[in-house]
Coordinates of C-alpha atoms and ligand atoms in Angstrom, one line a residue:
M1 CA -30.5 -76.7 -19.4
S2 CA -28.0 -76.8 -21.9
K3 CA -24.7 -76.1 -20.7
E4 CA -23.7 -75.0 -24.4
S5 CA -22.0 -71.3 -24.8
I6 CA -24.7 -69.5 -26.4
V7 CA -25.4 -65.6 -27.2
T8 CA -28.7 -64.3 -26.2
K9 CA -29.9 -60.8 -26.0
Q10 CA -31.6 -59.6 -23.0
Q11 CA -33.5 -56.7 -22.4
V12 CA -33.4 -54.8 -19.0
T13 CA -36.2 -52.9 -18.1
V14 CA -36.7 -50.0 -15.4
P15 CA -37.3 -51.7 -11.8
D16 CA -39.9 -50.7 -9.4
I17 CA -39.0 -46.7 -8.9
G18 CA -40.7 -46.3 -5.9
G19 CA -44.1 -45.4 -6.8
A20 CA -42.8 -42.4 -9.2
E21 CA -45.1 -41.7 -11.7
G22 CA -42.1 -41.1 -14.3
A23 CA -39.1 -40.4 -13.8
E24 CA -36.7 -38.2 -16.6
V25 CA -33.4 -39.9 -17.9
I26 CA -31.2 -37.4 -17.1
E27 CA -27.9 -38.9 -17.8
L28 CA -26.8 -42.1 -20.0
L29 CA -24.0 -43.9 -18.5
V30 CA -22.8 -46.0 -21.3
A31 CA -22.9 -46.5 -24.8
V32 CA -23.6 -49.1 -27.5
G33 CA -20.4 -51.6 -27.9
D34 CA -19.7 -51.3 -24.1
E35 CA -18.8 -54.2 -21.9
I36 CA -21.5 -54.2 -19.0
S37 CA -21.2 -56.1 -15.8
V38 CA -24.2 -56.9 -13.3
D39 CA -25.2 -53.8 -11.3
Q40 CA -23.1 -51.5 -13.6
G41 CA -25.1 -48.2 -13.7
L42 CA -26.8 -48.1 -17.4
I43 CA -28.6 -44.5 -16.9
V44 CA -29.6 -41.9 -14.4
L45 CA -33.1 -41.6 -13.5
E46 CA -34.5 -38.6 -11.5
S47 CA -38.0 -38.4 -10.4
D48 CA -39.3 -35.4 -8.1
K49 CA -38.1 -38.0 -5.3
A50 CA -34.8 -39.1 -6.1
S51 CA -32.1 -39.4 -8.5
M52 CA -30.9 -43.0 -9.1
E53 CA -28.7 -45.0 -11.2
I54 CA -30.4 -48.1 -12.4
P55 CA -28.2 -51.2 -12.8
S56 CA -27.9 -53.7 -15.5
T57 CA -29.4 -57.0 -14.4
V58 CA -27.0 -58.8 -16.8
A59 CA -23.6 -58.8 -17.8
G60 CA -22.8 -58.6 -21.5
V61 CA -22.4 -56.2 -24.5
L62 CA -24.8 -53.3 -24.9
V63 CA -26.2 -53.6 -28.2
E64 CA -29.0 -51.1 -28.3
L65 CA -29.9 -48.2 -25.7
L66 CA -33.6 -47.9 -26.0
V67 CA -34.0 -44.2 -24.1
T68 CA -32.7 -40.9 -24.8
E69 CA -31.9 -38.1 -22.4
G70 CA -34.9 -36.0 -21.4
Q71 CA -37.1 -39.2 -22.2
E72 CA -39.8 -39.8 -19.1
L73 CA -40.0 -43.5 -18.1
A74 CA -42.2 -45.5 -16.0
E75 CA -41.8 -48.9 -14.2
G76 CA -41.2 -51.8 -16.8
A77 CA -40.0 -49.2 -19.7
P78 CA -37.5 -51.4 -21.8
L79 CA -33.7 -49.7 -21.2
A80 CA -31.3 -51.6 -23.0
V81 CA -30.6 -54.7 -24.9
I82 CA -27.6 -56.8 -23.9
E83 CA -26.1 -59.5 -25.4
V84 CA -25.2 -62.1 -22.7
A85 CA -22.8 -64.7 -23.7
G86 CA -22.3 -67.8 -21.5
E87 CA -24.0 -71.1 -20.7
T88 CA -27.8 -71.0 -20.9
A89 CA -28.0 -72.3 -17.4
A90 CA -25.7 -69.7 -16.0
V91 CA -27.9 -67.0 -17.9
P92 CA -29.3 -65.2 -15.1
E93 CA -33.5 -63.9 -15.3
P94 CA -33.2 -60.3 -15.7
Q95 CA -36.2 -59.8 -13.8
A96 CA -34.9 -61.5 -10.6
V97 CA -31.9 -58.9 -10.1
D98 CA -34.6 -56.1 -10.3
S99 CA -36.7 -57.2 -7.6
E100 CA -33.8 -58.3 -5.3
T101 CA -32.7 -54.8 -5.3
L102 CA -35.6 -53.1 -5.3
A103 CA -37.2 -54.6 -2.0
E104 CA -35.7 -57.1 0.7
V105 CA -37.2 -58.6 3.1
I106 CA -34.7 -59.5 5.9
T107 CA -35.4 -61.7 8.7
E108 CA -32.8 -61.0 11.6
S109 CA -33.8 -64.2 13.6
A110 CA -34.2 -67.1 11.7
P111 CA -32.1 -68.7 8.8
A112 CA -32.9 -67.7 5.1
E113 CA -36.5 -68.8 4.3
S114 CA -38.3 -69.4 1.2
A115 CA -39.4 -65.9 -0.3
P116 CA -43.0 -66.3 0.5
S117 CA -42.8 -67.3 3.8
V118 CA -40.7 -64.4 4.7
A119 CA -43.2 -61.9 2.9
A120 CA -46.2 -63.6 5.0
K121 CA -43.8 -63.5 7.9
A122 CA -43.4 -59.4 7.5
A123 CA -47.3 -58.7 6.7
D124 CA -48.2 -60.8 10.1
A125 CA -46.0 -58.7 12.2
V126 CA -47.4 -56.0 14.5
S127 CA -44.5 -53.6 13.6
S128 CA -41.9 -53.6 10.9
R129 CA -38.8 -52.0 11.4
V130 CA -37.8 -49.6 8.4
P131 CA -33.9 -49.8 7.8
V132 CA -31.5 -47.5 5.7
P133 CA -31.8 -48.6 2.7
D134 CA -28.7 -49.4 0.1
I135 CA -27.6 -45.9 -0.2
G136 CA -24.5 -46.7 -2.7
T137 CA -21.9 -45.8 0.2
D138 CA -20.5 -47.8 3.5
E139 CA -19.9 -44.0 4.8
A140 CA -22.4 -43.0 7.6
V141 CA -24.9 -40.2 6.1
E142 CA -26.6 -37.7 8.1
V143 CA -30.4 -37.4 8.7
I144 CA -31.3 -34.0 7.9
E145 CA -35.0 -34.7 7.9
L146 CA -37.7 -36.6 9.7
S147 CA -40.8 -36.2 7.4
V148 CA -43.0 -37.8 9.5
K149 CA -43.9 -38.5 13.1
V150 CA -45.4 -41.3 15.4
G151 CA -49.1 -41.4 14.7
D152 CA -48.8 -40.5 11.0
T153 CA -50.2 -43.0 8.7
V154 CA -48.3 -42.8 5.3
A155 CA -49.1 -44.6 2.0
E156 CA -46.4 -46.7 0.2
G157 CA -43.8 -44.4 -1.3
D158 CA -44.4 -41.4 0.9
S159 CA -41.1 -40.0 2.1
L160 CA -40.2 -41.0 5.6
V161 CA -36.7 -39.4 6.6
V162 CA -34.4 -37.4 4.0
L163 CA -30.8 -38.5 4.3
E164 CA -27.8 -36.7 3.1
S165 CA -24.2 -37.1 2.4
D166 CA -21.5 -34.9 1.0
K167 CA -22.3 -36.3 -2.3
A168 CA -26.4 -36.7 -2.2
S169 CA -29.4 -36.2 -0.7
M170 CA -32.1 -38.7 -0.8
E171 CA -35.4 -39.6 0.6
V172 CA -36.3 -42.9 1.8
P173 CA -39.7 -43.5 0.9
A174 CA -42.1 -45.8 2.7
P175 CA -41.9 -49.5 1.5
F176 CA -45.4 -49.9 2.2
G177 CA -48.7 -48.0 3.6
G178 CA -49.2 -48.1 7.3
E179 CA -49.0 -46.3 10.6
I180 CA -45.7 -45.1 11.9
T181 CA -45.2 -46.4 15.7
E182 CA -41.9 -45.2 16.6
I183 CA -38.9 -43.0 15.4
Q184 CA -35.9 -44.4 16.0
V185 CA -33.4 -41.6 14.4
S186 CA -33.5 -37.7 15.0
E187 CA -32.3 -35.0 13.2
G188 CA -28.8 -34.9 12.7
D189 CA -28.0 -38.5 13.5
S190 CA -25.6 -40.4 11.5
V191 CA -26.9 -43.9 10.0
K192 CA -25.4 -46.3 8.0
Q193 CA -27.1 -49.0 5.6
G194 CA -29.5 -51.0 7.3
D195 CA -29.3 -49.1 10.5
A196 CA -33.1 -48.8 12.1
L197 CA -34.9 -45.8 11.2
L198 CA -38.1 -46.1 12.6
L199 CA -41.1 -49.1 13.1
M200 CA -44.2 -49.2 11.0
K201 CA -47.6 -50.9 11.4
T202 CA -48.5 -52.1 8.2
S203 CA -52.2 -51.3 6.8
A204 CA -51.4 -54.1 4.1
A205 CA -49.0 -56.5 3.7
P206 CA -46.0 -55.8 1.8
Q207 CA -46.6 -59.1 -0.2
Q208 CA -46.3 -58.5 -3.9
D209 CA -42.7 -58.0 -4.5
P210 CA -40.4 -61.0 -4.9
V211 CA -38.3 -61.2 -1.6
V212 CA -35.0 -62.6 -1.0
A213 CA -33.9 -63.5 2.6
E214 CA -30.2 -62.4 3.7
P215 CA -28.1 -64.8 5.8
P216 CA -29.2 -64.8 9.4
K217 CA -27.7 -61.9 11.6
P218 CA -27.3 -62.3 15.3
A219 CA -30.7 -62.6 16.9
E220 CA -31.5 -59.5 18.7
A221 CA -35.4 -58.7 20.2
A222 CA -36.0 -56.6 16.8
P223 CA -39.6 -56.7 15.3
A224 CA -39.6 -57.8 11.4
I225 CA -37.5 -55.5 9.0
A226 CA -39.6 -54.1 6.2
P227 CA -38.4 -54.2 2.8
A228 CA -35.7 -51.8 2.3
P229 CA -37.0 -49.1 0.7
K230 CA -34.6 -48.2 -2.4
P231 CA -31.3 -48.6 -4.0
Q232 CA -28.6 -46.3 -5.0
V233 CA -30.5 -42.9 -4.7
V234 CA -27.8 -40.5 -5.8
A235 CA -27.8 -36.8 -6.4
P236 CA -24.5 -35.9 -6.8
L237 CA -24.0 -32.3 -5.4
E238 CA -21.5 -29.8 -5.7
A239 CA -19.4 -29.9 -2.4
D240 CA -19.4 -26.0 -2.1
A241 CA -23.2 -26.1 -3.3
V242 CA -24.4 -28.1 -0.6
E243 CA -27.5 -26.3 0.9
S244 CA -28.1 -26.3 4.4
S245 CA -30.7 -28.7 4.7
G246 CA -32.0 -28.1 8.2
G247 CA -36.2 -28.1 8.1
I248 CA -36.2 -28.0 4.6
Y249 CA -38.3 -30.4 2.8
A250 CA -37.0 -30.7 -0.8
G251 CA -36.0 -33.4 -3.2
P252 CA -33.0 -33.6 -5.1
A253 CA -34.3 -32.7 -8.1
V254 CA -35.6 -29.4 -6.5
R255 CA -32.4 -28.7 -5.0
K256 CA -30.6 -29.4 -8.4
L257 CA -32.7 -27.0 -9.7
A258 CA -32.2 -24.6 -7.1
R259 CA -28.5 -24.7 -7.5
E260 CA -28.8 -23.8 -11.0
F261 CA -30.9 -21.0 -10.2
G262 CA -28.6 -19.7 -7.5
V263 CA -31.5 -19.8 -5.1
T264 CA -31.5 -20.4 -1.5
L265 CA -34.1 -22.9 -0.8
A266 CA -34.4 -21.8 3.0
E267 CA -36.1 -18.4 1.1
V268 CA -38.6 -20.3 -1.0
S269 CA -42.1 -21.4 0.6
G270 CA -43.2 -25.2 -0.2
S271 CA -46.5 -25.6 -1.3
G272 CA -46.7 -29.6 -1.4
P273 CA -47.7 -32.2 1.2
R274 CA -46.3 -30.9 4.9
G275 CA -44.6 -28.0 3.3
R276 CA -42.6 -29.8 0.7
L277 CA -40.9 -27.7 -1.9
L278 CA -41.8 -28.1 -5.4
K279 CA -40.1 -27.2 -8.7
E280 CA -43.4 -25.0 -9.4
D281 CA -42.6 -23.3 -6.1
L282 CA -39.2 -22.6 -7.2
Q283 CA -40.0 -21.0 -10.5
K284 CA -42.9 -19.2 -9.1
Y285 CA -39.8 -17.6 -6.5
V286 CA -37.6 -17.0 -9.7
Q287 CA -40.4 -15.3 -11.5
D288 CA -41.5 -13.1 -9.0
R289 CA -37.7 -12.2 -8.2
L290 CA -37.7 -11.2 -12.0
N291 CA -40.6 -9.1 -12.0
K292 CA -39.6 -7.2 -8.7
P293 CA -38.5 -3.8 -9.3
A294 CA -35.0 -3.4 -8.3
T295 CA -34.1 -2.4 -4.8
A296 CA -31.1 -2.0 -2.5
T297 CA -31.5 -5.6 -1.9
A298 CA -28.9 -7.9 -3.5
G299 CA -30.0 -10.1 -6.5
G300 CA -27.6 -12.6 -7.5
A301 CA -23.8 -12.3 -6.5
G302 CA -24.8 -9.7 -4.2
L303 CA -25.9 -7.3 -7.4
P304 CA -29.1 -5.1 -7.5
L305 CA -31.4 -6.7 -10.2
V306 CA -32.1 -4.5 -13.0
P307 CA -36.1 -4.6 -13.5
E308 CA -37.4 -5.8 -17.2
M309 CA -40.0 -3.2 -18.3
D310 CA -42.8 -3.1 -20.7
F311 CA -41.5 -0.7 -22.9
S312 CA -44.6 -0.7 -25.1
K313 CA -46.7 1.3 -22.6
F314 CA -45.0 4.1 -23.7
G315 CA -44.9 4.1 -27.4
E316 CA -44.2 1.5 -30.2
V317 CA -41.1 -0.9 -30.0
D318 CA -39.2 -3.3 -31.8
I319 CA -37.9 -6.1 -30.2
T320 CA -35.1 -8.2 -32.0
Q321 CA -32.9 -10.9 -30.6
R322 CA -28.8 -10.2 -30.1
S323 CA -26.6 -11.9 -32.1
K324 CA -24.5 -14.6 -30.3
L325 CA -21.4 -12.6 -30.5
D326 CA -23.0 -9.4 -29.0
K327 CA -24.2 -11.6 -26.1
L328 CA -20.6 -13.0 -25.8
T329 CA -19.2 -9.5 -25.8
A330 CA -21.6 -8.4 -23.2
S331 CA -20.8 -11.0 -20.8
N332 CA -17.1 -10.7 -21.2
M333 CA -17.6 -7.0 -20.5
Q334 CA -19.6 -7.3 -17.4
R335 CA -17.1 -10.2 -16.2
S336 CA -14.2 -7.9 -16.6
W337 CA -15.8 -4.7 -15.5
L338 CA -17.0 -6.4 -12.4
N339 CA -13.8 -7.9 -11.6
V340 CA -11.3 -5.5 -12.5
P341 CA -10.9 -2.2 -10.7
H342 CA -10.3 -0.2 -13.5
V343 CA -8.5 3.2 -13.5
T344 CA -8.4 5.3 -16.7
Q345 CA -5.3 7.8 -17.3
N346 CA -5.5 10.4 -20.0
D347 CA -2.9 11.9 -21.9
S348 CA -2.6 13.5 -25.7
A349 CA 0.4 12.8 -27.9
D350 CA 1.5 15.7 -30.3
I351 CA 1.9 13.6 -33.5
T352 CA 2.5 16.6 -36.0
E353 CA 5.6 15.2 -37.3
L354 CA 4.3 11.7 -37.5
E355 CA 1.5 12.6 -39.5
A356 CA 3.9 15.0 -41.7
F357 CA 5.9 11.5 -42.0
R358 CA 3.1 9.6 -42.9
A359 CA 1.7 11.7 -45.4
S360 CA 5.2 11.7 -46.8
L361 CA 4.9 8.2 -47.5
K362 CA 1.5 8.2 -49.4
V363 CA 3.1 7.3 -52.7
E364 CA 5.1 4.5 -51.1
A365 CA 1.7 3.2 -49.2
E366 CA -0.1 3.2 -52.8
R367 CA 2.8 1.4 -54.2
R368 CA 2.4 -1.3 -51.6
S369 CA -1.1 -1.4 -51.7
V370 CA -1.2 -0.7 -48.3
K371 CA -3.5 2.3 -46.4
L372 CA -1.3 3.5 -43.9
T373 CA -3.1 5.3 -41.0
P374 CA -1.8 6.1 -37.7
M375 CA -2.6 2.5 -36.2
P376 CA 0.7 0.9 -37.3
F377 CA 2.8 3.8 -35.9
L378 CA 0.5 3.2 -32.7
I379 CA 1.2 -0.2 -32.5
K380 CA 5.0 0.0 -33.3
A381 CA 4.8 2.6 -30.1
L382 CA 3.0 0.4 -28.2
A383 CA 5.2 -2.9 -28.7
V384 CA 8.2 -0.5 -27.6
A385 CA 6.2 0.9 -24.4
L386 CA 5.3 -3.2 -23.2
R387 CA 8.8 -4.0 -23.8
D388 CA 9.7 -1.5 -21.3
H389 CA 7.0 -2.0 -19.0
P390 CA 6.7 -5.9 -18.9
K391 CA 3.7 -5.6 -16.2
F392 CA 1.7 -4.4 -18.9
C393 CA 2.3 -7.8 -20.8
S394 CA 1.3 -9.8 -17.7
S395 CA -1.9 -11.4 -16.5
L396 CA -2.9 -12.3 -12.7
A397 CA -2.7 -16.5 -11.8
D398 CA -3.1 -18.4 -8.7
G399 CA -5.9 -16.8 -7.5
G400 CA -4.1 -13.5 -7.4
D401 CA -0.8 -14.4 -5.9
A402 CA 1.0 -14.8 -8.7
L403 CA 1.8 -12.5 -12.0
V404 CA 2.5 -14.4 -15.5
Y405 CA 5.0 -12.3 -17.5
K406 CA 4.4 -13.1 -21.1
K407 CA 7.8 -12.8 -22.8
Y408 CA 6.1 -12.0 -26.1
I409 CA 4.2 -8.9 -27.1
H410 CA 0.7 -10.1 -28.8
I411 CA -1.1 -7.2 -29.3
G412 CA -4.7 -7.3 -29.9
M413 CA -6.9 -4.7 -32.0
A414 CA -10.6 -4.2 -31.5
V415 CA -12.1 -4.0 -34.5
D416 CA -15.9 -2.6 -35.2
T417 CA -18.0 -5.0 -37.4
P418 CA -21.4 -5.2 -38.5
A419 CA -21.6 -8.6 -36.9
G420 CA -20.4 -6.9 -33.4
L421 CA -16.7 -6.3 -31.7
M422 CA -14.0 -8.9 -32.6
V423 CA -10.5 -8.4 -31.2
P424 CA -7.6 -10.1 -33.9
V425 CA -4.3 -10.3 -32.4
I426 CA -1.0 -9.3 -33.9
R427 CA 1.4 -11.4 -32.9
D428 CA 5.3 -10.6 -31.9
A429 CA 4.4 -6.8 -33.0
D430 CA 7.6 -5.7 -31.4
K431 CA 9.5 -7.6 -34.2
K432 CA 7.6 -6.4 -37.4
S433 CA 8.1 -3.0 -39.2
V434 CA 5.6 -0.6 -39.6
W435 CA 4.9 -1.7 -43.5
D436 CA 4.2 -5.3 -41.8
L437 CA 1.9 -4.1 -39.3
A438 CA 0.2 -1.7 -41.8
E439 CA -0.6 -4.9 -44.2
E440 CA -1.5 -7.2 -41.2
I441 CA -3.8 -4.8 -39.8
L442 CA -5.6 -4.5 -43.1
E443 CA -5.8 -8.4 -43.6
L444 CA -6.8 -8.7 -39.6
A445 CA -9.6 -5.9 -40.1
G446 CA -11.0 -7.3 -43.2
K447 CA -11.1 -10.8 -42.3
A448 CA -12.9 -9.7 -38.9
K449 CA -15.7 -7.7 -41.0
E450 CA -16.2 -10.7 -43.1
R451 CA -16.2 -13.1 -40.3
K452 CA -13.2 -15.1 -41.4
L453 CA -10.7 -15.0 -38.5
S454 CA -10.0 -18.4 -37.2
P455 CA -10.0 -18.8 -33.2
A456 CA -6.1 -18.7 -33.3
Q457 CA -6.1 -15.5 -34.9
M458 CA -8.2 -14.1 -31.6
Q459 CA -6.1 -15.6 -28.9
G460 CA -3.0 -14.9 -27.2
G461 CA -3.2 -11.3 -26.7
C462 CA -1.2 -9.4 -24.0
F463 CA -2.5 -5.9 -24.1
T464 CA -5.2 -4.5 -26.7
I465 CA -5.9 -1.2 -28.6
S466 CA -9.0 -0.1 -29.2
S467 CA -8.9 3.1 -31.7
L468 CA -12.1 5.1 -32.4
G469 CA -9.6 7.4 -33.9
N470 CA -11.9 7.6 -37.4
I471 CA -15.2 7.6 -35.6
G472 CA -14.6 10.9 -33.5
G473 CA -14.6 11.8 -29.7
T474 CA -12.0 13.0 -27.3
G475 CA -11.9 10.5 -25.0
F476 CA -13.2 7.5 -23.4
T477 CA -12.8 4.8 -20.9
P478 CA -11.8 1.3 -22.5
I479 CA -12.7 -1.7 -20.5
V480 CA -9.7 -4.2 -20.0
N481 CA -9.8 -7.3 -21.6
T482 CA -9.2 -9.6 -18.9
P483 CA -6.9 -11.7 -18.4
E484 CA -4.8 -8.6 -19.8
V485 CA -4.2 -5.9 -17.5
G486 CA -4.3 -3.0 -19.7
I487 CA -6.0 -1.3 -22.6
L488 CA -5.3 1.6 -24.9
G489 CA -8.0 3.7 -26.1
V490 CA -7.4 5.9 -29.0
S491 CA -9.4 9.1 -29.9
R492 CA -9.7 11.6 -32.9
A493 CA -6.6 13.4 -33.6
D494 CA -7.3 16.9 -33.7
I495 CA -5.0 20.3 -34.4
Q496 CA -5.1 22.3 -31.0
P497 CA -3.4 25.2 -30.1
V498 CA -0.3 24.1 -28.0
W499 CA 1.8 26.6 -26.2
D500 CA 5.5 26.4 -27.1
G501 CA 6.9 28.8 -24.3
Q502 CA 6.1 31.9 -26.3
D503 CA 3.5 31.6 -28.7
F504 CA 0.7 29.2 -29.2
A505 CA 1.2 26.7 -32.4
P506 CA -1.4 24.4 -34.1
R507 CA -0.4 20.9 -33.5
K508 CA -2.1 18.1 -34.1
M509 CA -2.6 15.9 -30.6
L510 CA -3.8 12.5 -30.3
P511 CA -5.7 11.7 -27.3
L512 CA -4.9 8.7 -25.7
S513 CA -6.9 6.8 -22.6
L514 CA -5.3 4.0 -20.8
S515 CA -7.3 1.8 -18.8
Y516 CA -5.6 -0.5 -16.5
D517 CA -6.1 -3.1 -13.7
H518 CA -5.3 -1.6 -10.5
R519 CA -4.8 -4.7 -8.9
V520 CA -1.6 -5.3 -11.1
I521 CA -0.9 -1.8 -12.2
N522 CA -0.4 1.3 -10.0
G523 CA -0.8 4.9 -10.9
G524 CA 2.9 5.6 -11.4
D525 CA 3.4 2.4 -13.4
A526 CA 0.5 3.8 -15.8
G527 CA 2.0 7.3 -15.8
R528 CA 5.5 6.1 -16.7
F529 CA 4.0 4.2 -19.3
L530 CA 1.8 6.6 -20.8
T531 CA 4.7 9.3 -20.8
Q532 CA 6.9 7.0 -22.4
L533 CA 4.3 6.5 -25.5
V534 CA 3.6 10.0 -25.9
A535 CA 7.3 10.5 -26.1
L536 CA 7.7 7.5 -28.9
L537 CA 4.5 9.0 -30.9
S538 CA 5.8 12.6 -30.7
D539 CA 9.1 12.0 -31.7
I540 CA 9.3 8.4 -33.9
R541 CA 12.7 8.6 -34.3
H542 CA 12.9 6.7 -30.9
L543 CA 11.0 3.7 -32.2
I544 CA 14.3 2.8 -33.9
M545 CA 16.3 3.1 -30.6
Ligands
CAO1 N1 -7.6 10.5 -35.3 C1 -7.8 10.8 -37.0 N2 -8.0 10.5 -37.6 C2 -7.9 8.8 -37.7 C3 -7.5 8.2 -36.6 C4 -7.3 9.2 -35.5 N3 -7.0 8.7 -34.2 N4 -7.0 7.2 -36.9 C5 -7.7 6.9 -38.2 N5 -7.8 7.9 -38.5 C6 -8.4 7.8 -39.9 C7 -7.3 7.3 -40.6 O1 -6.1 8.4 -41.0 C8 -8.4 7.2 -41.8 O2 -8.3 8.0 -42.8 P1 -7.4 8.6 -44.0 O3 -7.8 7.4 -45.0 O4 -7.5 10.0 -44.5 O5 -5.7 8.4 -43.6 C9 -9.5 6.9 -41.6 O6 -9.6 7.5 -40.3 C10 -9.8 5.4 -41.4 O7 -9.2 4.8 -40.3 P2 -9.6 3.2 -40.2 O8 -10.6 2.9 -39.2 O9 -10.1 2.7 -41.7 O10 -8.2 2.7 -39.9 P3 -7.2 2.3 -38.9 O11 -6.2 1.8 -39.2 O12 -7.4 3.7 -38.1 O13 -8.3 1.5 -37.6 C11 -9.7 -0.6 -37.1 C12 -8.6 0.1 -37.9 C13 -10.0 -1.8 -37.6 C14 -8.7 -0.5 -35.8 C15 -10.9 0.2 -37.1 O14 -11.4 0.5 -38.3 C16 -12.1 0.0 -36.2 O15 -12.6 -0.9 -36.2 N6 -12.0 0.8 -35.2 C17 -13.3 0.8 -34.2 C18 -12.4 -0.2 -32.9 C19 -13.8 -0.1 -31.7 O16 -14.9 -0.4 -32.1 N7 -13.6 0.1 -30.8 C20 -14.3 0.0 -29.4 C21 -14.1 -1.0 -28.8 S1 -15.2 -1.0 -27.4 O17 -16.7 -1.0 -27.8

């Protein structure tokens, strides 16, 4: 072999993946151009038995990735092309690493022997010891399930035990077909790589795979050790989402799906061999739950489910898909409604004088090309009340242990648009004149209706105002726009008879509904806030104070 430095392109293929028919590529761990080292994970494959990182068999630069996420792969499928630089003699054979990693026959009593003779030895043995394979960690993992019992006959690839660490759950498959003669662990035991799991009497020699002998270990009256079944079986789990696995026979893919659905595996019955839970079992369970009529039983997050209904049974219907904005608003509303203990306080402001003043500014408004509605006055008054009651401009933090007081007064304004509800934000409302506010309201409402608001124009609000004044109604319960803690609902102003101490006088009354987060705002705070707001609107001379 030449010792010249040359660059060769080498293909990495899918190794023996434990008899799995096909496994799905669930993650690409590298990108073209990456420097790859030997044993570095290239992709993550997931079969119905395990998730596993497929390591590179060579070191070099990744020049081509031959797979995509979601693709199904079987043993031998090409994965990647790696440009390997080095002396020809030093270039490793790609396949050799695959086989080494995937099937080891280890002798404990003899020095290293040639591969075929070790394989033959294992085949001849009466019983072979199946150890814990390379589980990608030196830490002990727990035996959470014994999938077989003494006397069982298993085929190569059948699950023998399920191990679980705080990061992964993995099945240990039979390295060859045979009969279980002794189980050397119990559920709940902690085991490490190399520890004995069980003994198997081989029904066929575990020959075919190329084998590699490990260095001799201290002699021990032990049976031959069967090929260590699998490398790096890793299915990451969220620490807080680890299903209690006792007695549940399910692979990592199913456990992962269950977590995504929020399903407790113990509630699902398995239809696979030995009661194994299959993906289909989970899907059927979820479908059944969705079709079940709502009862007092709790659904996800402890909520009773609202059943889906076939309304066409009662008459003609039309089904349309909701816009993204509508769906986003729906989920924001639900989140706020579920998280915030809402209280709504109602009052009405006598805006007779405000309205007279506004009418007197009509010509000036036209000259300025501005529409002077009650809204800029409301925002002006609101800004003063927010300045005087800073709690209304706060948000909960640190899991509820702290309050963030904002030293700016940015007010969100709900705008009803054909596409759905939008809330542009008027920044530093306390520093703007009524004319400035009137201009900005017009501009932001226009942009909202044309869907031309930038994300920045919809962020940073401290408090929201929602006016249905031009539409109608005498009051409503606005939902707090979390993480804000308060929202002002404005209904339609109307002339009403108001007792002035001697007579009923016709006054223009503006209904106001203040909803607040009762975790932050108390009734007293809300009463004082709304009373000040009413006073400001009833006598706008106070706005300049
Ligand atoms: N009472 C009586 N009349 C009112 C009023 C009130 N509270 N508020 C506004 N009006 C009048 C205005 O004076 C104007 O009439 P004139 O032209 O005769 O003066 C007319 O109604 C139209 O007002 P407008 O709606 O165009 O302007 P606005 O400044 O009051 O409000 C905006 C602007 C963008 C807030 C409003 O158009 C809007 O979209 N409101 C809906 C908000 C919403 O959907 N909230 C619910 C959120 S939760 O689903």
